[in-house]
Structures are given as C-alpha cells and as structure tokens.
Coordinates of N, CA and C in Angstrom, one line a residue:
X39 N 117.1 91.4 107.2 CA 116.1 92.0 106.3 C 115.4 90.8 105.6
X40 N 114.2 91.0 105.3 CA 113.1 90.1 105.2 C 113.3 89.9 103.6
X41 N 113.1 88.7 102.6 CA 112.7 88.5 101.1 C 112.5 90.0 100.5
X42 N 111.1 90.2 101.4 CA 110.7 92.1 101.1 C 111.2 93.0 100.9
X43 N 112.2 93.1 101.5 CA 113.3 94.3 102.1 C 112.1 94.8 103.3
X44 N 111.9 94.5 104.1 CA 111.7 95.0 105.5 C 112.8 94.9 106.6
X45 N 113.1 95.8 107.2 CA 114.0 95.1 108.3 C 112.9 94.8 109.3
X46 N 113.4 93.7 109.9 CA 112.4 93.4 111.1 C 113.3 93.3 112.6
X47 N 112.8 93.6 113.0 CA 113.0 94.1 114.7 C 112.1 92.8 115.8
X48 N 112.1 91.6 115.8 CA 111.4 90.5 116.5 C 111.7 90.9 118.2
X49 N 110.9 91.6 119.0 CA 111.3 92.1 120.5 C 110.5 91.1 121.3
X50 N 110.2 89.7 121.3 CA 109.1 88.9 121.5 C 110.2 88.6 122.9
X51 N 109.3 88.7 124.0 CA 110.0 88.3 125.2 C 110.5 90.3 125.7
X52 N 110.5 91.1 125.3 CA 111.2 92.3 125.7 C 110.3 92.8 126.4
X53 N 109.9 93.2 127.3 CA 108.8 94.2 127.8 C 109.3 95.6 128.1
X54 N 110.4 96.2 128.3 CA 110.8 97.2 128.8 C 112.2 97.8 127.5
X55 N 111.5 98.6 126.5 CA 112.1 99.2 125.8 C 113.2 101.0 126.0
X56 N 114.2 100.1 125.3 CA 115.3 102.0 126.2 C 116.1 102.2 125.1
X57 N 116.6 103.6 125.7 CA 117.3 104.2 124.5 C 118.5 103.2 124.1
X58 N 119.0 102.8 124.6 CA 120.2 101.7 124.3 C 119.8 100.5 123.5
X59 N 118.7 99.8 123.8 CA 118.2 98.5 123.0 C 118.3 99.6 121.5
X60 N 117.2 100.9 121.5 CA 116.8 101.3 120.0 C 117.8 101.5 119.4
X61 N 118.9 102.3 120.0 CA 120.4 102.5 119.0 C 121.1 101.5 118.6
X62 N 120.8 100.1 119.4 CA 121.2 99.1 118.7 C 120.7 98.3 117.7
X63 N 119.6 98.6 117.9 CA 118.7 98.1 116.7 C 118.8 99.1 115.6
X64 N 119.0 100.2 115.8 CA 119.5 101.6 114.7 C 120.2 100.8 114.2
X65 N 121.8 100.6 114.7 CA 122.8 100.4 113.9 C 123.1 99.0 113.1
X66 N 122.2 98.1 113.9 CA 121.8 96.7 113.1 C 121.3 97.3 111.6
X67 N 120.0 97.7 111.7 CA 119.5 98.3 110.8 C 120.2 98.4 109.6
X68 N 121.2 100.1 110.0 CA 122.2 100.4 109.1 C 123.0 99.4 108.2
X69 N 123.7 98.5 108.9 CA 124.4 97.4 108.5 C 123.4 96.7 107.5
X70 N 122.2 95.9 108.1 CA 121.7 95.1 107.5 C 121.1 95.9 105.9
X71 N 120.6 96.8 105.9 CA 120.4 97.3 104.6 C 121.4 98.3 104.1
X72 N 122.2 98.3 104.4 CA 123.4 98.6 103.5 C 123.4 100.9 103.2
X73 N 123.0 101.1 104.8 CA 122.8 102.3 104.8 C 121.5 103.0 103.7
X74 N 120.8 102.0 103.5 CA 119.1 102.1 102.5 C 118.3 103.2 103.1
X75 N 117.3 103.1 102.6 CA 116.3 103.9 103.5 C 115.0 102.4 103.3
X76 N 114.8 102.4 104.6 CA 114.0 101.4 104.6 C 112.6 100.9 105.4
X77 N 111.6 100.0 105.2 CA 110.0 100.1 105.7 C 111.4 99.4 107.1
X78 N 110.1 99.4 108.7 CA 110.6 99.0 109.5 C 109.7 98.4 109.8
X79 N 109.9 96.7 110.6 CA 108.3 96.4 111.3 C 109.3 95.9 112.9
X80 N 108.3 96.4 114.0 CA 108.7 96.1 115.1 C 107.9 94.8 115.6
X81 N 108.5 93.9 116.1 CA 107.1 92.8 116.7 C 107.7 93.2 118.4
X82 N 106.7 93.9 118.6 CA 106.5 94.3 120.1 C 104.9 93.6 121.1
X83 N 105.1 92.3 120.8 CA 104.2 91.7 121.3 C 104.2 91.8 122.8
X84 N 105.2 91.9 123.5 CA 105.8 92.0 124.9 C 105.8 93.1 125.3
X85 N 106.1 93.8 125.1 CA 106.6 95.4 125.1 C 105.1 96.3 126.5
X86 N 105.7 96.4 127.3 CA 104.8 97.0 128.2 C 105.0 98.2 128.8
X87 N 106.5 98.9 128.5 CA 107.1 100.2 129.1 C 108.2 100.7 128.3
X88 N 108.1 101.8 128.1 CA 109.2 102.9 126.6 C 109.2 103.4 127.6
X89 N 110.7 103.6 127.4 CA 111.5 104.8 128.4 C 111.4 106.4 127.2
X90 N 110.9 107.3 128.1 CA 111.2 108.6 127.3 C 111.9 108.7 126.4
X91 N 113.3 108.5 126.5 CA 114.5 109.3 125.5 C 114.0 107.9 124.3
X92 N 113.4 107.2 124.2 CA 113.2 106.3 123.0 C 112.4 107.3 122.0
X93 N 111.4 108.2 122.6 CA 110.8 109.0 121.8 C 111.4 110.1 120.9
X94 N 112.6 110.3 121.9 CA 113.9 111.2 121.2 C 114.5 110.5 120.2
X95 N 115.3 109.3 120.8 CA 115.6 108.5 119.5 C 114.9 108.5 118.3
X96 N 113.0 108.7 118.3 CA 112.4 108.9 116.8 C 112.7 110.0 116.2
X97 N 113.1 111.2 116.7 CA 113.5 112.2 115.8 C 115.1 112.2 115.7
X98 N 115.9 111.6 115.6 CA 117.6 111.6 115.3 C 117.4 111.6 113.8
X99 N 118.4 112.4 113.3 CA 118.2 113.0 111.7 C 118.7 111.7 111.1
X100 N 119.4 111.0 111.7 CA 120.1 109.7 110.5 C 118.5 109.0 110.6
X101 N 118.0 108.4 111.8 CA 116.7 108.1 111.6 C 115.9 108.4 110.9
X102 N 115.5 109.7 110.7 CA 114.0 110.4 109.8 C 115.1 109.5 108.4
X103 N 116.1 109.9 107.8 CA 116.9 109.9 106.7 C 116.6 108.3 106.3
X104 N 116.7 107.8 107.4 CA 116.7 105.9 107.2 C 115.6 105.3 107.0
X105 N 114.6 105.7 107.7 CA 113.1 105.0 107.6 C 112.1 105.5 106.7
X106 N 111.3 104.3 105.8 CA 110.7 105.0 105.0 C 109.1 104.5 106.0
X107 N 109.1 104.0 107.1 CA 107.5 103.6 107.9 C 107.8 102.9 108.8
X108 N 107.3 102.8 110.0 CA 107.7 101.5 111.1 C 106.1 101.4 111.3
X109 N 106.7 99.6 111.1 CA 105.0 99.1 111.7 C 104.9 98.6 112.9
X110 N 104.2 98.6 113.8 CA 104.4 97.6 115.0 C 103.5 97.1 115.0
X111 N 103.8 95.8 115.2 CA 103.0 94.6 115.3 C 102.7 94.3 116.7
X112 N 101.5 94.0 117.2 CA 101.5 93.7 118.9 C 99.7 93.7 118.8
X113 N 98.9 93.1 119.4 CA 97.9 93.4 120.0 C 97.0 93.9 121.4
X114 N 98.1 94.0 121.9 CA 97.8 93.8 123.9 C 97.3 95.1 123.5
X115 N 96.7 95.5 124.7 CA 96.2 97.0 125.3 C 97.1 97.9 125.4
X116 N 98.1 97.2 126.4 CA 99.7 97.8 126.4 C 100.2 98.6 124.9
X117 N 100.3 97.9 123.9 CA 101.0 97.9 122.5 C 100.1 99.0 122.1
X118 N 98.6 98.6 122.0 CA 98.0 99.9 121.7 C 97.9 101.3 122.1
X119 N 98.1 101.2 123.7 CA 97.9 102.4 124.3 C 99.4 103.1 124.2
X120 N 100.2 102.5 124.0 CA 101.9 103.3 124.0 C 102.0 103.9 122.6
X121 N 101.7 102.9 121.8 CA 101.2 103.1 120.0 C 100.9 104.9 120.2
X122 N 99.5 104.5 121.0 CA 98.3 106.0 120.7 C 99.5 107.4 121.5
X123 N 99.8 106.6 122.7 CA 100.6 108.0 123.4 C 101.6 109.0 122.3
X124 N 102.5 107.3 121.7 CA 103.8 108.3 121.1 C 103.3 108.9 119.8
X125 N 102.3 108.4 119.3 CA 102.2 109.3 118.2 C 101.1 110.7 118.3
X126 N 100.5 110.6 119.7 CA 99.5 111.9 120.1 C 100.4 113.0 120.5
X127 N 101.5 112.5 121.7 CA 102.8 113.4 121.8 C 104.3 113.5 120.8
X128 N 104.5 113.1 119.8 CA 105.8 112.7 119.4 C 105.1 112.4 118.0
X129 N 105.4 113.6 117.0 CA 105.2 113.0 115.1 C 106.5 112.9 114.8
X130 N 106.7 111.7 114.2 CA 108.1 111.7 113.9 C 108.0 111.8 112.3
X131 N 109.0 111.9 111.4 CA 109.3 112.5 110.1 C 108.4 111.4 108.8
X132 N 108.1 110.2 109.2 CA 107.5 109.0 108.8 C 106.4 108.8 109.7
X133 N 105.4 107.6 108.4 CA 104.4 107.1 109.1 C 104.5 105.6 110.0
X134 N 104.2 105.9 111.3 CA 103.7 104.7 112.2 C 102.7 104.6 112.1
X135 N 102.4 103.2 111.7 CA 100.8 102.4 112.5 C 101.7 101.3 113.4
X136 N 100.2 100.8 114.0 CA 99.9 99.6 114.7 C 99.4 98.5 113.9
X137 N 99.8 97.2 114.3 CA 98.6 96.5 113.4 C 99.3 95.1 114.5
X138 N 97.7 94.3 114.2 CA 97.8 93.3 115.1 C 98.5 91.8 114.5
X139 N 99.0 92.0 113.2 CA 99.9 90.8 112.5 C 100.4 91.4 111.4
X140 N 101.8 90.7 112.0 CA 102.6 90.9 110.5 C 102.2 91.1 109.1
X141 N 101.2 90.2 109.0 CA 100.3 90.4 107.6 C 100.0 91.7 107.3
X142 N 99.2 92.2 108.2 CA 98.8 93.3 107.6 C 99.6 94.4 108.0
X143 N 100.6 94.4 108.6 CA 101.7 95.7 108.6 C 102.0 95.2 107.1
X144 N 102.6 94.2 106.1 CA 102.9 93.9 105.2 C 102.2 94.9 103.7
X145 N 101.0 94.1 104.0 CA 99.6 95.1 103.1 C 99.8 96.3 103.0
X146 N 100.1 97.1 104.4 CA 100.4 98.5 104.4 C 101.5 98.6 103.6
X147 N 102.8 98.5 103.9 CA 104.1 98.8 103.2 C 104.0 98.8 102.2
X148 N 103.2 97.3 101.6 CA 103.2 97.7 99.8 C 101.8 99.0 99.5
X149 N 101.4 99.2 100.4 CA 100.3 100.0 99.9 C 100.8 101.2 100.1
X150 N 101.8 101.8 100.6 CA 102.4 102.9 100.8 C 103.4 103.1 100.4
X151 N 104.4 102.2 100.2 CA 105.7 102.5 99.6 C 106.4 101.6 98.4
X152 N 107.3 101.9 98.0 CA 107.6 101.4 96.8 C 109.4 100.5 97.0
X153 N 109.1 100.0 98.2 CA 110.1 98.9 98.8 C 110.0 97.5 97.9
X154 N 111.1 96.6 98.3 CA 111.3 95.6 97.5 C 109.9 94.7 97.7
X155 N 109.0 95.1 98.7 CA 108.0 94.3 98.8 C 106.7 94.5 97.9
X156 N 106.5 95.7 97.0 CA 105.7 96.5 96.2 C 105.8 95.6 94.9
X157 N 107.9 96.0 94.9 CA 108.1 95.9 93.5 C 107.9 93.8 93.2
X158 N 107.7 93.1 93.9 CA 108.4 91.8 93.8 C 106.9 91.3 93.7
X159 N 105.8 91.9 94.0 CA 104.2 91.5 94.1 C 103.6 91.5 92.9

C-alpha cells in the first residue's frame, strides 16, 4: 500500500492475465490493507490478454465489498481496447478507468473518493 492508501498492483513485464495471478493479488490486497475497503491502481503496461473467468473474478462479493475504484494505468492499444471490452461487457459494483500515468489515476482517486489520499492533500 502506497503513502496514499492505494494498493498498487505493478504487472510490468505480465502480458497474459488469469484467474489465478487476480486471486492472488485479491488476497495480497486483503492482507496489505488490513481487510479495508480500498482505491486499487493496476500498472498493466504489458498486459496483452485476460482470460475470461478474470471478468468473473470482478464480480466476487468479497471484491465488490473490498474495492472502493481500480485504476489501470497502461497506454498501449492493447490496455485500451481490453479496458473498453470489459467494461462494455462486464459492470462491476465500482468505478474503473483507464489512464495513461499513475498521476492521473491519482487525481481521480482523490477526486472521487475519500481515501487516505483525499484526506492527506
């Protein structure tokens, strides 16, 4: 977990995302914020292929319960176009964006939620 309270998820080098990496990253999560409910940012700079059941994994009830926003950070075409699919087919209980730098997934979080990164600004 970030100064912010963000948990961050760094996937730099991953191209091929599965249900197994995300439950692990779930239960990291849990751990790291102390079963919180919390902003998420992904850096999926690599990320070229989501396996289906990861879209399942977005609706697991401890998930909706846990996340208060996941950002993904990535610019490629790839990052964009998987971005646009899962949220055209798959609304999950929270808001996803995209954004092309950490920075401004940051901006968002405090502009939307009232995480340690709001209150500390």
């Amino acid at each position: 977990m970030t100064e912010d309270g963000v948990v961050c998820h760094d996937l730099t080098g991953v191209s091929h995302l599965t249900q197994t990496l995300m439950q692990k990253l779930f239960s990291e999560r849990v751990r790291i914020a102390e079963g919180r409910k919390c902003p998420v940012m992904m850096i999926a700079t690599n990320v070229l292929t989501v396996d289906f059941e990861v879209q399942l994994h977005a609706s697991d009830p401890r998930l909706l319960v846990l996340t208060e926003g996941i950002a993904i950070v990535g610019d490629s075409f790839m990052i964009q176009h998987l971005t646009s699919m899962f949220l055209s087919y798959h609304a999950p209980g929270y808001p996803v964006e995209r954004f092309d730098t950490e920075e401004k997934a940051r901006v968002w979080f405090c502009l939307l939620y009232t995480s340690d990164a709001c209150r500390r600004s």
